[in-house]
Coordinates of C-alpha atoms and ligand atoms in Angstrom, one line a residue:
M1 CA 96.0 123.9 -79.8
A2 CA 94.6 126.2 -82.4
L3 CA 96.8 129.0 -81.0
P4 CA 100.2 129.2 -82.7
I5 CA 102.8 127.9 -80.2
E6 CA 104.5 131.4 -80.1
D7 CA 101.3 132.7 -78.5
L8 CA 101.5 130.1 -75.7
P9 CA 103.4 132.3 -73.2
A10 CA 100.8 135.1 -73.5
W11 CA 98.0 132.5 -73.1
V12 CA 99.8 131.0 -70.1
R13 CA 100.1 134.4 -68.4
L14 CA 96.5 135.3 -69.1
N15 CA 95.3 132.1 -67.6
D16 CA 97.5 132.0 -64.5
V17 CA 99.3 128.8 -65.6
S18 CA 102.7 128.7 -63.9
F19 CA 105.8 127.3 -65.8
D20 CA 108.6 126.9 -63.3
N21 CA 112.0 126.5 -65.0
V22 CA 110.5 124.6 -67.9
E23 CA 109.5 125.6 -71.5
V24 CA 107.5 124.1 -74.4
T25 CA 109.5 123.1 -77.4
D26 CA 109.3 121.2 -80.7
T27 CA 111.0 117.8 -80.0
K28 CA 110.9 117.0 -83.8
D29 CA 110.2 113.2 -83.4
K30 CA 107.4 113.3 -80.7
G31 CA 105.6 116.6 -81.5
Y32 CA 105.8 119.2 -78.8
G33 CA 107.4 118.4 -75.4
V34 CA 108.6 120.2 -72.3
L35 CA 112.3 120.9 -71.5
S36 CA 114.0 122.0 -68.4
R37 CA 115.6 125.5 -68.5
K38 CA 118.1 124.8 -65.8
D39 CA 119.6 122.0 -63.8
L40 CA 117.0 120.9 -61.2
T41 CA 117.1 118.4 -58.4
A42 CA 114.2 117.2 -56.2
P43 CA 115.2 116.3 -52.7
E44 CA 114.9 112.6 -51.9
G45 CA 112.8 111.2 -49.1
T46 CA 110.9 114.4 -48.4
V47 CA 107.3 115.2 -49.3
E48 CA 108.6 118.5 -50.6
T49 CA 108.8 118.1 -54.4
L50 CA 109.9 120.4 -57.0
Q51 CA 106.9 121.9 -58.9
L52 CA 107.5 122.3 -62.7
L53 CA 104.0 123.3 -63.8
A54 CA 100.7 124.3 -62.2
V55 CA 97.4 124.6 -64.0
P56 CA 94.5 126.3 -62.2
Y57 CA 91.4 124.2 -61.4
D58 CA 89.1 126.1 -63.8
L59 CA 91.2 125.1 -66.8
I60 CA 90.8 121.4 -66.0
L61 CA 88.3 119.9 -68.5
N62 CA 86.6 116.9 -67.0
S63 CA 83.0 115.6 -67.2
F64 CA 81.8 118.1 -64.5
A65 CA 83.4 121.0 -66.5
V66 CA 81.9 119.7 -69.7
E67 CA 78.4 119.8 -68.1
E68 CA 79.1 123.4 -67.0
H69 CA 80.3 124.4 -70.4
A70 CA 77.3 122.7 -72.0
K71 CA 75.1 125.3 -70.3
E72 CA 76.6 127.9 -72.6
D73 CA 75.9 128.0 -76.3
R74 CA 79.1 126.7 -77.8
E75 CA 79.3 125.0 -81.1
F76 CA 81.0 121.7 -81.5
K77 CA 83.2 122.7 -84.4
Q78 CA 84.7 125.5 -82.2
L79 CA 85.6 122.9 -79.7
L80 CA 87.2 120.7 -82.4
D81 CA 89.2 123.7 -83.6
A82 CA 90.3 124.7 -80.1
V83 CA 91.5 121.1 -79.4
G84 CA 93.5 121.3 -82.6
H85 CA 94.2 119.1 -85.6
H86 CA 97.6 117.7 -84.6
T87 CA 97.6 114.2 -86.1
V88 CA 97.8 111.5 -83.4
L89 CA 98.4 108.3 -85.4
V90 CA 96.3 106.0 -83.2
P91 CA 95.0 103.1 -85.4
T92 CA 91.5 104.4 -85.6
V93 CA 92.8 107.2 -87.9
W94 CA 94.9 104.8 -90.0
T95 CA 93.8 104.5 -93.6
E96 CA 92.5 101.5 -95.5
D97 CA 96.0 101.0 -96.7
E98 CA 97.5 101.1 -93.3
R99 CA 95.1 99.0 -91.2
P100 CA 96.1 95.7 -92.8
L101 CA 99.4 96.1 -90.9
L102 CA 97.3 95.1 -87.8
R103 CA 96.1 91.8 -89.3
G104 CA 96.5 88.9 -86.9
T105 CA 97.6 91.3 -84.0
S106 CA 95.5 91.8 -80.9
L107 CA 94.4 95.2 -82.3
E108 CA 92.7 93.9 -85.4
V109 CA 89.4 93.1 -83.7
A110 CA 89.8 95.9 -81.1
V111 CA 90.2 98.7 -83.8
G112 CA 87.2 97.4 -85.8
A113 CA 85.1 97.3 -82.6
K114 CA 86.2 100.8 -81.6
L115 CA 85.3 102.2 -85.1
R116 CA 81.9 100.6 -84.9
A117 CA 81.4 102.0 -81.4
L118 CA 82.4 105.5 -82.6
D119 CA 80.0 105.1 -85.5
N120 CA 77.2 104.3 -83.1
E121 CA 78.1 107.3 -80.9
F122 CA 78.2 109.7 -83.8
G123 CA 74.9 108.4 -85.1
M124 CA 73.3 108.8 -81.7
I125 CA 74.6 112.4 -81.4
R126 CA 73.3 113.2 -84.8
D127 CA 69.9 111.7 -84.0
A128 CA 69.6 113.4 -80.6
S129 CA 70.6 116.8 -82.0
S130 CA 68.5 116.8 -85.2
T131 CA 65.9 119.2 -83.7
I132 CA 68.4 121.6 -82.2
P133 CA 68.9 124.3 -84.9
S134 CA 72.6 125.1 -84.6
W135 CA 73.6 121.4 -84.1
N136 CA 71.3 120.4 -86.9
D137 CA 73.1 122.8 -89.2
L138 CA 76.5 121.5 -88.2
L139 CA 75.7 117.8 -88.1
W140 CA 73.1 117.6 -90.9
E141 CA 72.6 120.6 -93.2
S142 CA 76.1 121.9 -93.8
G143 CA 77.8 118.6 -92.7
T144 CA 80.6 120.7 -91.3
V145 CA 81.2 118.1 -88.6
S146 CA 81.8 114.6 -90.1
F147 CA 82.4 111.1 -88.7
N148 CA 86.1 111.7 -89.4
D149 CA 86.0 114.7 -87.0
W150 CA 84.5 112.4 -84.4
I151 CA 87.2 109.8 -84.9
H152 CA 89.9 112.6 -84.6
L153 CA 88.3 114.0 -81.5
D154 CA 88.3 110.6 -79.8
A155 CA 92.0 110.1 -80.8
L156 CA 92.9 113.5 -79.3
Y157 CA 90.9 112.8 -76.1
R158 CA 92.4 109.3 -75.6
S159 CA 96.0 110.4 -76.3
R160 CA 95.8 113.5 -74.1
C161 CA 93.5 112.8 -71.1
L162 CA 95.0 112.3 -67.6
E163 CA 93.7 110.4 -64.6
L164 CA 93.8 113.1 -61.9
P165 CA 93.4 112.0 -58.3
K166 CA 90.6 114.3 -57.5
S167 CA 89.1 115.4 -60.8
G168 CA 89.2 112.0 -62.5
E169 CA 89.7 111.6 -66.2
S170 CA 90.5 115.2 -67.4
M171 CA 92.1 117.2 -70.2
V172 CA 94.7 119.6 -68.7
P173 CA 96.2 122.2 -71.0
C174 CA 100.1 122.4 -70.8
I175 CA 100.4 119.2 -68.8
D176 CA 99.1 117.5 -72.0
M177 CA 102.3 118.6 -73.7
I178 CA 104.4 116.2 -71.6
N179 CA 105.7 113.2 -73.5
H180 CA 106.1 109.7 -72.3
S181 CA 109.2 107.8 -71.2
S182 CA 109.6 104.5 -69.4
N183 CA 112.2 106.3 -67.3
P184 CA 110.1 109.4 -66.5
T185 CA 111.5 112.4 -64.7
A186 CA 108.2 113.8 -63.5
Y187 CA 104.7 113.0 -62.5
Y188 CA 101.4 114.8 -62.2
D189 CA 99.1 115.3 -59.2
Q190 CA 96.6 117.8 -57.7
N191 CA 97.5 120.1 -54.9
S192 CA 95.4 121.5 -52.0
K193 CA 93.9 124.1 -54.3
D194 CA 92.9 121.3 -56.7
E195 CA 95.3 122.8 -59.3
A196 CA 96.8 120.1 -61.6
V197 CA 100.6 120.2 -61.0
L198 CA 103.6 118.6 -62.6
L199 CA 106.3 117.6 -60.1
L200 CA 109.9 116.5 -60.5
R201 CA 110.3 112.9 -59.1
P202 CA 111.9 112.9 -55.7
G203 CA 115.7 112.2 -55.8
L204 CA 115.9 113.0 -59.5
T205 CA 118.0 115.6 -61.2
I206 CA 117.4 116.9 -64.7
S207 CA 119.8 119.1 -66.6
T208 CA 119.3 122.2 -68.6
G209 CA 117.7 121.3 -72.0
E210 CA 116.7 117.8 -70.9
E211 CA 113.1 116.8 -71.7
V212 CA 110.7 116.5 -68.8
T213 CA 108.7 113.2 -69.2
I214 CA 106.0 111.3 -67.4
S215 CA 104.9 107.7 -67.7
Y216 CA 101.7 107.0 -69.6
G217 CA 101.4 103.7 -67.7
D218 CA 104.3 101.3 -67.2
T219 CA 102.0 98.2 -67.3
K220 CA 100.4 99.1 -70.6
S221 CA 101.1 96.6 -73.4
A222 CA 102.5 97.6 -76.8
A223 CA 99.0 97.2 -78.3
E224 CA 97.5 99.5 -75.6
M225 CA 100.1 102.2 -76.2
L226 CA 99.6 102.1 -79.9
F227 CA 95.8 102.0 -79.5
S228 CA 95.6 105.0 -77.1
Y229 CA 98.7 107.1 -78.0
G230 CA 99.8 106.1 -81.5
F231 CA 103.3 104.9 -80.7
I232 CA 105.0 101.9 -79.0
D233 CA 107.8 102.6 -76.5
P234 CA 110.7 100.3 -77.6
E235 CA 112.1 100.6 -74.1
S236 CA 109.0 99.2 -72.4
T237 CA 109.4 95.9 -70.6
S238 CA 105.7 95.1 -70.3
E239 CA 104.8 92.3 -72.6
S240 CA 101.1 91.3 -72.7
L241 CA 98.3 90.9 -75.1
V242 CA 94.5 90.3 -75.1
L243 CA 92.9 88.2 -77.9
P244 CA 89.3 87.5 -78.6
L245 CA 87.8 84.0 -78.0
S246 CA 84.6 82.6 -79.5
P247 CA 82.5 79.6 -78.4
F248 CA 83.0 76.4 -80.4
P249 CA 80.9 76.7 -83.6
D250 CA 79.2 73.3 -83.0
D251 CA 78.4 74.0 -79.3
P252 CA 74.6 73.9 -78.8
L253 CA 75.1 76.1 -75.7
A254 CA 77.2 78.7 -77.5
K255 CA 74.6 81.4 -77.5
A256 CA 73.6 80.9 -73.9
K257 CA 77.2 80.9 -72.8
L258 CA 77.8 84.3 -74.6
V259 CA 74.7 85.8 -73.1
A260 CA 75.4 84.6 -69.6
F261 CA 79.1 85.7 -69.8
G262 CA 77.8 89.2 -70.6
K263 CA 81.1 90.6 -72.0
A264 CA 83.4 89.9 -74.9
P265 CA 85.2 86.6 -74.3
K266 CA 89.0 87.1 -74.2
V267 CA 92.3 85.4 -73.3
H268 CA 95.0 87.5 -71.6
V269 CA 98.6 86.5 -72.1
A270 CA 101.6 88.1 -70.4
R271 CA 105.3 87.6 -69.8
E272 CA 106.1 88.0 -66.2
T273 CA 109.4 89.4 -64.9
G274 CA 111.8 86.5 -65.2
G275 CA 110.2 85.4 -68.5
T276 CA 107.5 83.0 -67.3
I277 CA 104.4 83.1 -69.4
R278 CA 101.1 83.6 -67.6
W279 CA 97.7 83.4 -69.3
E280 CA 94.1 83.6 -68.0
S281 CA 90.7 83.3 -69.5
S282 CA 87.5 82.6 -67.6
F283 CA 85.6 82.1 -70.8
A284 CA 87.9 79.4 -72.0
Y285 CA 86.7 77.2 -69.1
L286 CA 83.0 78.0 -69.8
Q287 CA 83.7 77.3 -73.5
C288 CA 85.0 73.8 -72.7
V289 CA 82.2 72.5 -70.4
N290 CA 78.8 71.1 -71.2
E291 CA 75.9 69.5 -69.6
E292 CA 77.7 66.2 -68.9
D293 CA 80.3 68.2 -66.9
G294 CA 77.6 69.8 -64.7
L295 CA 76.7 72.9 -66.6
D296 CA 73.1 73.9 -66.9
F297 CA 71.1 76.9 -68.1
R298 CA 67.6 77.7 -66.7
V299 CA 65.2 80.4 -67.6
L300 CA 63.6 81.7 -64.3
Q301 CA 60.7 83.9 -63.8
D302 CA 61.6 87.0 -61.7
N303 CA 59.3 89.0 -59.3
E304 CA 58.4 91.6 -62.0
G305 CA 57.1 88.9 -64.4
G306 CA 60.3 89.1 -66.5
Q307 CA 62.6 86.2 -67.4
Q308 CA 66.2 85.7 -66.4
L309 CA 68.8 83.4 -67.8
R310 CA 70.6 81.7 -64.9
V311 CA 73.7 79.5 -65.0
F312 CA 74.0 76.4 -62.8
W313 CA 77.3 74.7 -62.2
Q314 CA 77.3 71.4 -60.3
D315 CA 73.7 72.3 -59.3
E316 CA 74.7 75.6 -57.8
D317 CA 73.4 79.0 -59.2
V318 CA 76.7 80.7 -60.3
T319 CA 75.1 83.4 -62.6
D320 CA 76.6 86.3 -60.5
R321 CA 80.1 84.6 -60.4
I322 CA 80.3 83.7 -64.0
S323 CA 83.3 86.0 -64.6
E324 CA 85.2 83.8 -62.1
F325 CA 84.3 80.6 -63.9
H326 CA 87.9 79.5 -64.0
K327 CA 87.8 79.3 -60.2
L328 CA 84.4 77.6 -60.1
A329 CA 85.6 75.0 -62.7
Q330 CA 88.0 73.6 -60.0
T331 CA 85.0 71.6 -58.8
H332 CA 84.8 69.7 -62.1
P333 CA 84.8 65.9 -61.4
V334 CA 88.2 65.5 -63.1
P335 CA 89.8 69.1 -63.0
E336 CA 92.9 67.9 -64.9
I337 CA 90.8 66.8 -67.8
L338 CA 89.0 70.1 -68.0
R339 CA 92.3 71.9 -67.8
L340 CA 93.6 69.8 -70.6
R341 CA 90.6 70.8 -72.8
V342 CA 91.1 74.4 -71.9
V343 CA 94.9 74.3 -72.6
V344 CA 94.3 72.7 -76.0
S345 CA 91.6 75.2 -76.9
V346 CA 93.6 78.2 -75.9
Q347 CA 96.7 76.8 -77.7
E348 CA 94.7 76.4 -80.9
N349 CA 93.4 79.9 -80.6
L350 CA 96.9 81.4 -80.2
E351 CA 98.2 79.2 -83.0
S352 CA 95.6 80.6 -85.4
H353 CA 96.6 84.2 -84.5
L354 CA 100.2 83.4 -84.9
E355 CA 99.6 81.9 -88.3
Q356 CA 98.0 85.1 -89.4
L357 CA 100.8 87.2 -87.9
K358 CA 103.4 85.1 -89.8
S359 CA 101.5 85.2 -93.1
E360 CA 102.5 87.7 -95.7
L361 CA 101.0 91.1 -95.4
P362 CA 98.7 92.0 -98.4
P363 CA 100.6 93.9 -101.1
H364 CA 100.4 97.6 -100.5
D365 CA 101.6 100.7 -102.1
P366 CA 104.4 102.0 -99.8
S367 CA 103.7 105.6 -100.8
M368 CA 100.2 105.1 -99.3
V369 CA 101.5 104.0 -95.8
R370 CA 102.9 106.5 -93.4
E371 CA 106.3 105.8 -92.1
E372 CA 105.2 105.9 -88.4
C373 CA 102.3 103.5 -89.0
L374 CA 104.6 101.0 -90.8
K375 CA 107.2 101.3 -88.0
H376 CA 104.8 100.8 -85.1
G377 CA 102.7 98.2 -87.0
L378 CA 105.7 96.1 -87.7
L379 CA 107.0 96.5 -84.1
L380 CA 103.6 95.4 -82.7
R381 CA 103.7 92.3 -85.0
Q382 CA 107.2 91.5 -83.8
I383 CA 106.4 91.9 -80.1
E384 CA 103.2 89.8 -80.3
T385 CA 104.8 87.1 -82.5
S386 CA 107.5 86.5 -79.9
L387 CA 105.0 86.5 -77.0
L388 CA 102.6 84.1 -78.9
E389 CA 105.4 81.7 -79.8
D390 CA 106.5 81.5 -76.2
A391 CA 103.0 81.1 -74.9
I392 CA 102.2 78.3 -77.4
Q393 CA 105.4 76.5 -76.2
A394 CA 104.4 76.9 -72.6
L395 CA 100.9 75.6 -73.3
D396 CA 102.4 72.7 -75.2
Q397 CA 104.6 71.8 -72.2
E398 CA 101.6 72.0 -69.9
K399 CA 99.5 69.8 -72.3
N400 CA 102.2 67.1 -72.3
S401 CA 102.6 67.1 -68.6
L402 CA 98.7 66.9 -68.2
L403 CA 98.7 64.0 -70.5
E404 CA 101.0 62.1 -68.1
A405 CA 99.0 63.0 -65.0
E406 CA 97.6 59.9 -63.2
N407 CA 93.9 61.1 -63.3
V408 CA 94.2 62.0 -67.0
V409 CA 95.7 58.7 -67.9
A410 CA 93.1 56.8 -66.0
Y411 CA 90.3 58.9 -67.5
L412 CA 91.5 58.5 -71.0
G413 CA 92.0 54.8 -70.4
S414 CA 88.3 54.5 -69.3
M415 CA 87.2 56.5 -72.3
E416 CA 89.1 54.1 -74.6
T417 CA 87.5 51.0 -73.1
S418 CA 84.0 52.6 -73.4
N419 CA 84.7 54.1 -76.9
L420 CA 86.3 51.6 -79.2
D421 CA 86.7 54.4 -81.8
L422 CA 89.5 55.8 -79.7
V423 CA 91.5 52.6 -79.3
G424 CA 94.8 52.7 -81.0
E425 CA 94.9 56.4 -81.4
E426 CA 98.0 58.3 -80.3
A427 CA 97.8 60.3 -77.1
S428 CA 98.3 63.6 -78.9
N429 CA 95.2 62.9 -81.1
E430 CA 93.3 62.0 -78.0
A431 CA 94.1 65.4 -76.6
D432 CA 92.8 67.1 -79.7
D433 CA 89.5 65.3 -79.2
F434 CA 89.1 67.2 -76.0
S435 CA 89.3 70.6 -77.6
Ligands
LIG1 C1 99.8 114.1 -74.3 S1 100.5 114.3 -75.9 C2 102.1 114.9 -75.6 C3 102.4 116.2 -76.4 C4 102.5 116.0 -77.8 N1 103.9 115.6 -78.2 C5 102.1 117.2 -78.6 O1 102.8 117.6 -79.6 O2 101.1 117.9 -78.3 C6 100.7 112.6 -76.3 C7 101.2 112.4 -77.7 O3 102.6 112.7 -77.9 C8 103.3 111.8 -78.6 N2 104.3 111.1 -77.8 C9 104.4 111.2 -76.4 N3 105.4 110.5 -76.0 C10 106.0 109.9 -77.0 C11 107.1 109.0 -77.2 N4 107.9 108.6 -76.2 N5 107.4 108.6 -78.5 C12 106.7 109.0 -79.5 N6 105.6 109.9 -79.4 C13 105.3 110.3 -78.2 C14 102.3 110.8 -79.2 O4 101.8 111.3 -80.4 C15 101.2 110.9 -78.1 O5 99.9 110.5 -78.6

């Protein structure tokens, strides 16, 4: 907040925010946080919970409130100043010296894409506001508001917004001072007056001076935490990552597949409780099929005279179910062969990311890299390296057992007789030919 923290109590009184037995303090390592002022216990098994904070509805900033505020003549810079310039070290604000720490991680592509999206947004706002005098001055003439301000505003928004049950994605002053823990003591909600409230978790006790914490999402991966909040919780047990996929460069259907799929192709990898690796990618199946398997693209005329790209699988129009292609692919004439191609292709993709993760980081001047960026960048690399190594091993096991499957052996045998080039090759090479 632009207000000095000492002025917070007066602001709180003026705005009818209620702090019940808690206070804001500087936590030193996580910025500001909220501490308990006395020992508190919330009764277990009752709906009655212990309220720690209540913020009136009219202080909640959501899209509806923004529309209302936009009716007044407020300048963008004032909003930026009001939100404050506390640095949230999400990777979009990392410098050119810091960003190479993400090379090979799942955030490398994501951060580049986010910066491009922010650049587009900022360009759109500048264009749309060029004829509005005060905005023209801020965004064009004086250049008071820069692209960097837009990046910082996005970082502040993402790191502070809450998902309220009734008001949706919202900024809530004071509740946005609560830090994260994977063993949280509190949670937020909205009461019958639509106030945003912070409540002690039922059955929990916190002692005087203990920090009140919430969970920013226990299923969020290390990459998601770093991307949205600028830190990784070392206590988190959720291990997952999402990597980009691309069609094979020599695939004549590559462009049609991308257009029909309609979103960025990805592979999701996660470690389940118990350690088993799970991965999924609908696009990996689409990537690995062609016309001989029963895939077809047709351009159809619609009622309005326009043209539509439709996808056919085994002669059925599956355009509207393309995001479920991994399920549709089960009707492949030899599903195990398709699975083998997909497994090999995903394995190769993960291996190339792992290779980059394990390669030396480009030399950098340590004085140009902030300690927190180095700490979280290295932690992300370590978490994703371990997950990728285990996923590659799991894929390798699956590949080997598929190569022994009856259908696969028979299919590969028939291929060998019909294609003398393959005769004499090792089974592992044959698998590579299916990638
Ligand atoms: C909603 S704000 C919480 C209040 C914030 N500490 C402040 O000074 O205003 C979220 C930001 O607090 C910091 N933070 C919250 N929990 C943290 C944690 N467990 N470890 C490190 N930083 C944390 C991160 O910078 C995060 O982006």
